[in-house]
PDB file of C-alpha atoms and ligand atoms in Angstrom:
ATOM      1  CA  MET R   1    -134.799  23.327 149.825  1.00 66.00           C
ATOM      2  CA  ARG R   2    -136.565  25.554 147.449  1.00 72.00           C
ATOM      3  CA  MET R   3    -134.685  26.064 144.195  1.00 77.00           C
ATOM      4  CA  ARG R   4    -134.490  29.730 143.158  1.00 79.00           C
ATOM      5  CA  MET R   5    -135.262  30.062 139.431  1.00 80.00           C
ATOM      6  CA  PRO R   6    -133.116  32.490 137.414  1.00 73.00           C
ATOM      7  CA  PRO R   7    -135.084  35.599 136.478  1.00 72.00           C
ATOM      8  CA  LYS R   8    -136.937  35.316 133.131  1.00 86.00           C
ATOM      9  CA  LYS R   9    -135.212  37.119 130.228  1.00 93.00           C
ATOM     10  CA  ARG R  10    -137.327  39.992 129.093  1.00 97.00           C
ATOM     11  CA  THR R  11    -137.278  40.205 125.301  1.00 98.00           C
ATOM     12  CA  ALA R  12    -138.723  42.942 123.097  1.00 98.00           C
ATOM     13  CA  ILE R  13    -139.137  42.840 119.360  1.00 98.00           C
ATOM     14  CA  TYR R  14    -138.514  46.039 117.349  1.00 98.00           C
ATOM     15  CA  PRO R  15    -140.118  45.507 114.027  1.00 98.00           C
ATOM     16  CA  GLY R  16    -139.961  47.400 110.914  1.00 98.00           C
ATOM     17  CA  SER R  17    -139.017  47.838 107.365  1.00 97.00           C
ATOM     18  CA  PHE R  18    -135.585  49.366 108.136  1.00 98.00           C
ATOM     19  CA  ASP R  19    -135.115  50.417 104.483  1.00 98.00           C
ATOM     20  CA  PRO R  20    -132.625  51.543 105.516  1.00 98.00           C
ATOM     21  CA  LEU R  21    -131.685  51.830 109.263  1.00 98.00           C
ATOM     22  CA  THR R  22    -131.436  55.410 110.386  1.00 98.00           C
ATOM     23  CA  ASN R  23    -129.944  57.106 113.312  1.00 97.00           C
ATOM     24  CA  GLY R  24    -133.598  57.554 114.601  1.00 96.00           C
ATOM     25  CA  HIS R  25    -133.908  53.736 114.745  1.00 97.00           C
ATOM     26  CA  MET R  26    -130.417  53.460 116.472  1.00 97.00           C
ATOM     27  CA  ASP R  27    -131.666  55.864 119.222  1.00 97.00           C
ATOM     28  CA  VAL R  28    -134.893  53.885 119.697  1.00 97.00           C
ATOM     29  CA  ILE R  29    -132.819  50.591 119.783  1.00 97.00           C
ATOM     30  CA  GLN R  30    -130.448  52.032 122.481  1.00 96.00           C
ATOM     31  CA  ARG R  31    -133.370  53.196 124.552  1.00 97.00           C
ATOM     32  CA  ALA R  32    -134.998  49.747 124.330  1.00 98.00           C
ATOM     33  CA  LEU R  33    -131.703  48.086 125.401  1.00 97.00           C
ATOM     34  CA  GLU R  34    -131.758  50.069 128.613  1.00 97.00           C
ATOM     35  CA  ILE R  35    -135.135  48.617 129.441  1.00 97.00           C
ATOM     36  CA  PHE R  36    -135.044  44.958 128.150  1.00 98.00           C
ATOM     37  CA  ASP R  37    -132.617  42.124 128.493  1.00 98.00           C
ATOM     38  CA  GLU R  38    -132.764  41.356 124.827  1.00 98.00           C
ATOM     39  CA  VAL R  39    -133.946  43.352 121.836  1.00 98.00           C
ATOM     40  CA  ILE R  40    -134.665  41.594 118.510  1.00 98.00           C
ATOM     41  CA  VAL R  41    -134.726  43.989 115.511  1.00 98.00           C
ATOM     42  CA  ALA R  42    -137.088  42.138 113.182  1.00 98.00           C
ATOM     43  CA  ILE R  43    -137.194  43.074 109.459  1.00 98.00           C
ATOM     44  CA  LEU R  44    -140.472  42.295 107.811  1.00 98.00           C
ATOM     45  CA  ARG R  45    -140.003  40.297 104.643  1.00 96.00           C
ATOM     46  CA  ASN R  46    -142.529  41.889 102.378  1.00 88.00           C
ATOM     47  CA  PRO R  47    -142.267  40.991  98.702  1.00 85.00           C
ATOM     48  CA  SER R  48    -145.276  43.202  97.744  1.00 88.00           C
ATOM     49  CA  LYS R  49    -143.409  46.343  99.079  1.00 86.00           C
ATOM     50  CA  LYS R  50    -140.697  47.681  96.795  1.00 93.00           C
ATOM     51  CA  ALA R  51    -137.751  48.401  98.897  1.00 97.00           C
ATOM     52  CA  LEU R  52    -134.357  50.025  98.031  1.00 98.00           C
ATOM     53  CA  PHE R  53    -132.258  47.363  99.900  1.00 98.00           C
ATOM     54  CA  SER R  54    -132.760  43.607  99.844  1.00 97.00           C
ATOM     55  CA  THR R  55    -133.574  42.026 103.114  1.00 96.00           C
ATOM     56  CA  GLU R  56    -130.110  40.578 103.299  1.00 97.00           C
ATOM     57  CA  GLU R  57    -128.500  44.078 102.779  1.00 98.00           C
ATOM     58  CA  ARG R  58    -130.792  45.489 105.544  1.00 98.00           C
ATOM     59  CA  LEU R  59    -129.747  42.693 107.878  1.00 97.00           C
ATOM     60  CA  GLU R  60    -126.073  43.274 107.205  1.00 96.00           C
ATOM     61  CA  MET R  61    -126.262  47.071 107.743  1.00 97.00           C
ATOM     62  CA  ILE R  62    -127.943  46.599 111.150  1.00 97.00           C
ATOM     63  CA  ARG R  63    -125.512  43.928 112.182  1.00 95.00           C
ATOM     64  CA  GLN R  64    -122.515  46.132 111.294  1.00 95.00           C
ATOM     65  CA  SER R  65    -124.124  49.245 112.926  1.00 95.00           C
ATOM     66  CA  PHE R  66    -124.421  47.388 116.267  1.00 90.00           C
ATOM     67  CA  ASN R  67    -121.278  45.373 116.108  1.00 82.00           C
ATOM     68  CA  GLY R  68    -120.725  43.279 119.275  1.00 80.00           C
ATOM     69  CA  ASN R  69    -123.794  43.979 121.500  1.00 89.00           C
ATOM     70  CA  SER R  70    -124.909  40.528 122.590  1.00 92.00           C
ATOM     71  CA  ALA R  71    -128.232  41.823 123.864  1.00 96.00           C
ATOM     72  CA  LEU R  72    -129.197  42.806 120.318  1.00 97.00           C
ATOM     73  CA  LYS R  73    -130.369  40.302 117.727  1.00 97.00           C
ATOM     74  CA  VAL R  74    -131.278  40.905 114.190  1.00 97.00           C
ATOM     75  CA  ASP R  75    -133.803  38.689 112.357  1.00 98.00           C
ATOM     76  CA  THR R  76    -136.426  38.688 109.671  1.00 98.00           C
ATOM     77  CA  PHE R  77    -140.047  37.597 109.954  1.00 98.00           C
ATOM     78  CA  ASP R  78    -143.071  37.348 107.714  1.00 96.00           C
ATOM     79  CA  GLY R  79    -146.835  36.899 108.531  1.00 96.00           C
ATOM     80  CA  LEU R  80    -148.129  38.387 111.551  1.00 97.00           C
ATOM     81  CA  LEU R  81    -145.916  40.141 114.005  1.00 98.00           C
ATOM     82  CA  VAL R  82    -147.776  38.965 116.984  1.00 98.00           C
ATOM     83  CA  ASP R  83    -147.101  35.226 115.791  1.00 98.00           C
ATOM     84  CA  TYR R  84    -143.495  36.069 115.558  1.00 98.00           C
ATOM     85  CA  ALA R  85    -143.613  37.730 118.987  1.00 98.00           C
ATOM     86  CA  ARG R  86    -145.214  34.620 120.478  1.00 97.00           C
ATOM     87  CA  MET R  87    -142.590  32.327 118.894  1.00 97.00           C
ATOM     88  CA  LYS R  88    -139.785  34.522 120.511  1.00 97.00           C
ATOM     89  CA  HIS R  89    -141.679  34.669 123.864  1.00 97.00           C
ATOM     90  CA  ALA R  90    -141.421  38.415 123.650  1.00 98.00           C
ATOM     91  CA  VAL R  91    -143.068  40.453 126.338  1.00 97.00           C
ATOM     92  CA  ALA R  92    -143.129  43.693 124.248  1.00 98.00           C
ATOM     93  CA  ILE R  93    -143.277  45.279 120.728  1.00 98.00           C
ATOM     94  CA  ILE R  94    -141.307  48.439 120.465  1.00 98.00           C
ATOM     95  CA  ARG R  95    -142.202  51.309 118.190  1.00 98.00           C
ATOM     96  CA  GLY R  96    -140.486  54.576 117.793  1.00 96.00           C
ATOM     97  CA  MET R  97    -142.668  57.705 118.184  1.00 92.00           C
ATOM     98  CA  ARG R  98    -141.676  60.885 116.453  1.00 87.00           C
ATOM     99  CA  ALA R  99    -144.518  63.162 116.314  1.00 82.00           C
ATOM    100  CA  ILE R 100    -148.255  63.438 116.514  1.00 82.00           C
ATOM    101  CA  SER R 101    -148.528  62.352 112.967  1.00 82.00           C
ATOM    102  CA  ASP R 102    -147.267  58.780 113.866  1.00 88.00           C
ATOM    103  CA  PHE R 103    -149.869  58.426 116.479  1.00 91.00           C
ATOM    104  CA  GLU R 104    -152.965  57.437 114.675  1.00 93.00           C
ATOM    105  CA  SER R 105    -151.498  54.665 112.611  1.00 94.00           C
ATOM    106  CA  GLU R 106    -149.352  53.300 115.528  1.00 96.00           C
ATOM    107  CA  PHE R 107    -152.519  53.405 117.774  1.00 96.00           C
ATOM    108  CA  GLN R 108    -154.380  51.367 115.382  1.00 97.00           C
ATOM    109  CA  MET R 109    -151.750  48.754 114.976  1.00 98.00           C
ATOM    110  CA  ALA R 110    -151.108  48.518 118.584  1.00 98.00           C
ATOM    111  CA  LEU R 111    -154.830  47.852 119.231  1.00 98.00           C
ATOM    112  CA  MET R 112    -154.989  45.229 116.481  1.00 98.00           C
ATOM    113  CA  ASN R 113    -151.944  43.650 117.892  1.00 98.00           C
ATOM    114  CA  ARG R 114    -153.382  43.520 121.473  1.00 98.00           C
ATOM    115  CA  LYS R 115    -156.655  42.049 119.957  1.00 98.00           C
ATOM    116  CA  LEU R 116    -154.611  39.195 118.307  1.00 98.00           C
ATOM    117  CA  HIS R 117    -152.225  38.613 121.229  1.00 96.00           C
ATOM    118  CA  LYS R 118    -153.248  40.033 124.595  1.00 96.00           C
ATOM    119  CA  ASP R 119    -150.091  39.132 126.407  1.00 94.00           C
ATOM    120  CA  VAL R 120    -147.666  41.258 124.346  1.00 97.00           C
ATOM    121  CA  GLN R 121    -147.431  44.963 125.216  1.00 97.00           C
ATOM    122  CA  SER R 122    -146.738  47.751 122.785  1.00 98.00           C
ATOM    123  CA  VAL R 123    -144.207  50.054 124.041  1.00 98.00           C
ATOM    124  CA  PHE R 124    -143.515  53.437 122.361  1.00 97.00           C
ATOM    125  CA  LEU R 125    -140.312  55.031 122.786  1.00 97.00           C
ATOM    126  CA  MET R 126    -139.739  58.745 121.857  1.00 94.00           C
ATOM    127  CA  THR R 127    -136.638  59.368 119.692  1.00 93.00           C
ATOM    128  CA  GLY R 128    -134.302  62.080 120.625  1.00 93.00           C
ATOM    129  CA  LEU R 129    -135.357  65.328 119.469  1.00 93.00           C
ATOM    130  CA  ARG R 130    -132.438  65.642 116.858  1.00 94.00           C
ATOM    131  CA  TRP R 131    -134.030  62.795 115.025  1.00 94.00           C
ATOM    132  CA  ILE R 132    -137.692  63.802 115.036  1.00 92.00           C
ATOM    133  CA  PHE R 133    -137.810  64.791 111.422  1.00 92.00           C
ATOM    134  CA  THR R 134    -135.811  61.763 110.057  1.00 93.00           C
ATOM    135  CA  SER R 135    -137.374  58.776 108.303  1.00 96.00           C
ATOM    136  CA  SER R 136    -135.953  56.117 106.044  1.00 97.00           C
ATOM    137  CA  SER R 137    -137.966  57.646 103.188  1.00 96.00           C
ATOM    138  CA  ILE R 138    -136.984  61.173 103.573  1.00 97.00           C
ATOM    139  CA  ILE R 139    -133.253  60.037 103.826  1.00 98.00           C
ATOM    140  CA  LYS R 140    -133.632  57.998 100.642  1.00 98.00           C
ATOM    141  CA  GLU R 141    -135.148  60.907  98.812  1.00 97.00           C
ATOM    142  CA  ALA R 142    -132.381  63.280  99.786  1.00 98.00           C
ATOM    143  CA  ALA R 143    -129.697  60.749  99.139  1.00 98.00           C
ATOM    144  CA  GLN R 144    -131.068  60.024  95.595  1.00 97.00           C
ATOM    145  CA  PHE R 145    -130.501  63.656  94.570  1.00 97.00           C
ATOM    146  CA  GLY R 146    -126.999  63.931  96.333  1.00 97.00           C
ATOM    147  CA  GLY R 147    -128.214  65.442  99.557  1.00 97.00           C
ATOM    148  CA  ASP R 148    -125.691  65.049 102.437  1.00 97.00           C
ATOM    149  CA  ILE R 149    -127.363  62.566 104.868  1.00 97.00           C
ATOM    150  CA  SER R 150    -124.057  61.729 106.534  1.00 96.00           C
ATOM    151  CA  ASP R 151    -125.049  62.520 110.029  1.00 96.00           C
ATOM    152  CA  MET R 152    -128.540  60.910 109.748  1.00 97.00           C
ATOM    153  CA  VAL R 153    -127.415  57.385 109.271  1.00 98.00           C
ATOM    154  CA  PRO R 154    -124.922  55.008 110.750  1.00 98.00           C
ATOM    155  CA  LYS R 155    -121.591  54.661 108.685  1.00 97.00           C
ATOM    156  CA  PRO R 156    -122.445  51.298 107.180  1.00 97.00           C
ATOM    157  CA  VAL R 157    -125.744  52.604 105.841  1.00 98.00           C
ATOM    158  CA  LYS R 158    -124.027  55.719 104.362  1.00 98.00           C
ATOM    159  CA  ARG R 159    -121.559  53.497 102.562  1.00 97.00           C
ATOM    160  CA  LYS R 160    -124.410  51.377 101.027  1.00 98.00           C
ATOM    161  CA  LEU R 161    -126.347  54.480 100.081  1.00 98.00           C
ATOM    162  CA  MET R 162    -123.240  55.882  98.266  1.00 97.00           C
ATOM    163  CA  GLU R 163    -123.174  52.700  96.310  1.00 97.00           C
ATOM    164  CA  LYS R 164    -126.837  52.912  95.345  1.00 97.00           C
ATOM    165  CA  PHE R 165    -126.688  56.607  94.451  1.00 97.00           C
ATOM    166  CA  PRO R 166    -123.647  57.838  92.412  1.00 95.00           C
ATOM    167  CA  LEU R 167    -124.738  61.494  92.885  1.00 95.00           C
ATOM    168  CA  LEU R 168    -124.414  61.160  96.692  1.00 96.00           C
ATOM    169  CA  ALA R 169    -120.874  59.488  96.409  1.00 95.00           C
ATOM    170  CA  GLU R 170    -119.688  62.262  94.181  1.00 95.00           C
ATOM    171  CA  ASN R 171    -121.073  65.054  96.301  1.00 93.00           C
ATOM    172  CA  LEU R 172    -119.596  63.535  99.507  1.00 93.00           C
ATOM    173  CA  HIS R 173    -116.151  63.036  97.715  1.00 88.00           C
ATOM    174  CA  GLN R 174    -116.203  66.566  96.632  1.00 89.00           C
ATOM    175  CA  THR R 175    -116.903  67.925 100.078  1.00 86.00           C
ATOM    176  CA  GLN R 176    -114.157  65.774 101.558  1.00 81.00           C
ATOM    177  CA  THR R 177    -111.619  67.089  98.945  1.00 85.00           C
ATOM    178  CA  LYS R 178    -112.744  70.744  99.693  1.00 80.00           C
ATOM    179  CA  GLN R 179    -112.175  70.059 103.389  1.00 79.00           C
ATOM    180  CA  GLY R 180    -108.785  68.452 102.759  1.00 73.00           C
ATOM    181  CA  THR R 181    -107.548  71.412 100.756  1.00 63.00           C
ATOM    182  CA  ARG R 182    -108.746  74.092 103.285  1.00 60.00           C
TER     183      ARG R 182
HETATM  184  O1  LIG C   1    -141.245  50.305 109.487  1.00 67.88           O
HETATM  185  P1  LIG C   1    -142.701  50.081 109.232  1.00 67.88           P
HETATM  186  O2  LIG C   1    -142.856  49.823 107.794  1.00 67.88           O
HETATM  187  O3  LIG C   1    -143.573  51.326 109.823  1.00 67.88           O
HETATM  188  O4  LIG C   1    -143.052  48.756 110.022  1.00 67.88           O
HETATM  189  C1  LIG C   1    -144.346  48.180 109.951  1.00 67.88           C
HETATM  190  C2  LIG C   1    -144.517  46.817 110.488  1.00 67.88           C
HETATM  191  C3  LIG C   1    -143.495  45.839 109.761  1.00 67.88           C
HETATM  192  C4  LIG C   1    -144.175  46.873 112.059  1.00 67.88           C
HETATM  193  C5  LIG C   1    -146.021  46.325 110.349  1.00 67.88           C
HETATM  194  O5  LIG C   1    -146.458  46.488 108.989  1.00 67.88           O
HETATM  195  C6  LIG C   1    -146.160  44.844 110.710  1.00 67.88           C
HETATM  196  O6  LIG C   1    -146.041  44.442 111.727  1.00 67.88           O
HETATM  197  N1  LIG C   1    -146.450  43.886 109.654  1.00 67.88           N
HETATM  198  C7  LIG C   1    -146.596  42.534 109.791  1.00 67.88           C
HETATM  199  C8  LIG C   1    -148.074  42.155 109.692  1.00 67.88           C
HETATM  200  C9  LIG C   1    -148.724  42.452 110.949  1.00 67.88           C
HETATM  201  O7  LIG C   1    -148.723  41.823 111.842  1.00 67.88           O
HETATM  202  N2  LIG C   1    -149.551  43.739 110.982  1.00 67.88           N
HETATM  203  C10 LIG C   1    -150.081  44.346 112.144  1.00 67.88           C
HETATM  204  C11 LIG C   1    -151.473  43.783 112.487  1.00 67.88           C
HETATM  205  S1  LIG C   1    -152.570  44.087 111.138  1.00 67.88           S
END
């Protein structure tokens, strides 16, 4: 009798800095979860790049934002992305694509990754239109000067941004108070 093997789990890696996670990233993760059995959000440990949040803070924010989805894993990596993908037996690397401006660098990175590891495919997912202009850096810049970024990031990220930027916390508390007294 021939034994039927269980279908192979299809794992995708979603790598990035995630400093911090935005609703645009969340949108891409949700789309990836519809295609793959398992998605690993992999934060690059990069001591040479100055980040607002520590790697541990970023891990925690992503975990809190995706509470309870067993198909989603969060991890860190260093060195080459393709080596990490190989170690995880991933079939794909996910990257979000917002606009034409993302294309050139993503194209270059995807081709380099293919050269280094031909069996992993780069898969580009379009974010929802409402997130087309968001990025971690623009959100950090707005938050730093007290700009309301509430609907651009998941709640755990908003809380951490308020901790980092007192002006943001002050402005958001004021808005809440105004709404409460109306
Ligand atoms: O969110 P980011 O900063 O655009 O993510 C970039 C990231 C982490 C995906 C990229 O820098 C990366 O994969 N770095 C690891 C080193 C590597 O493998 N580079 C690609 C081949 S040169």
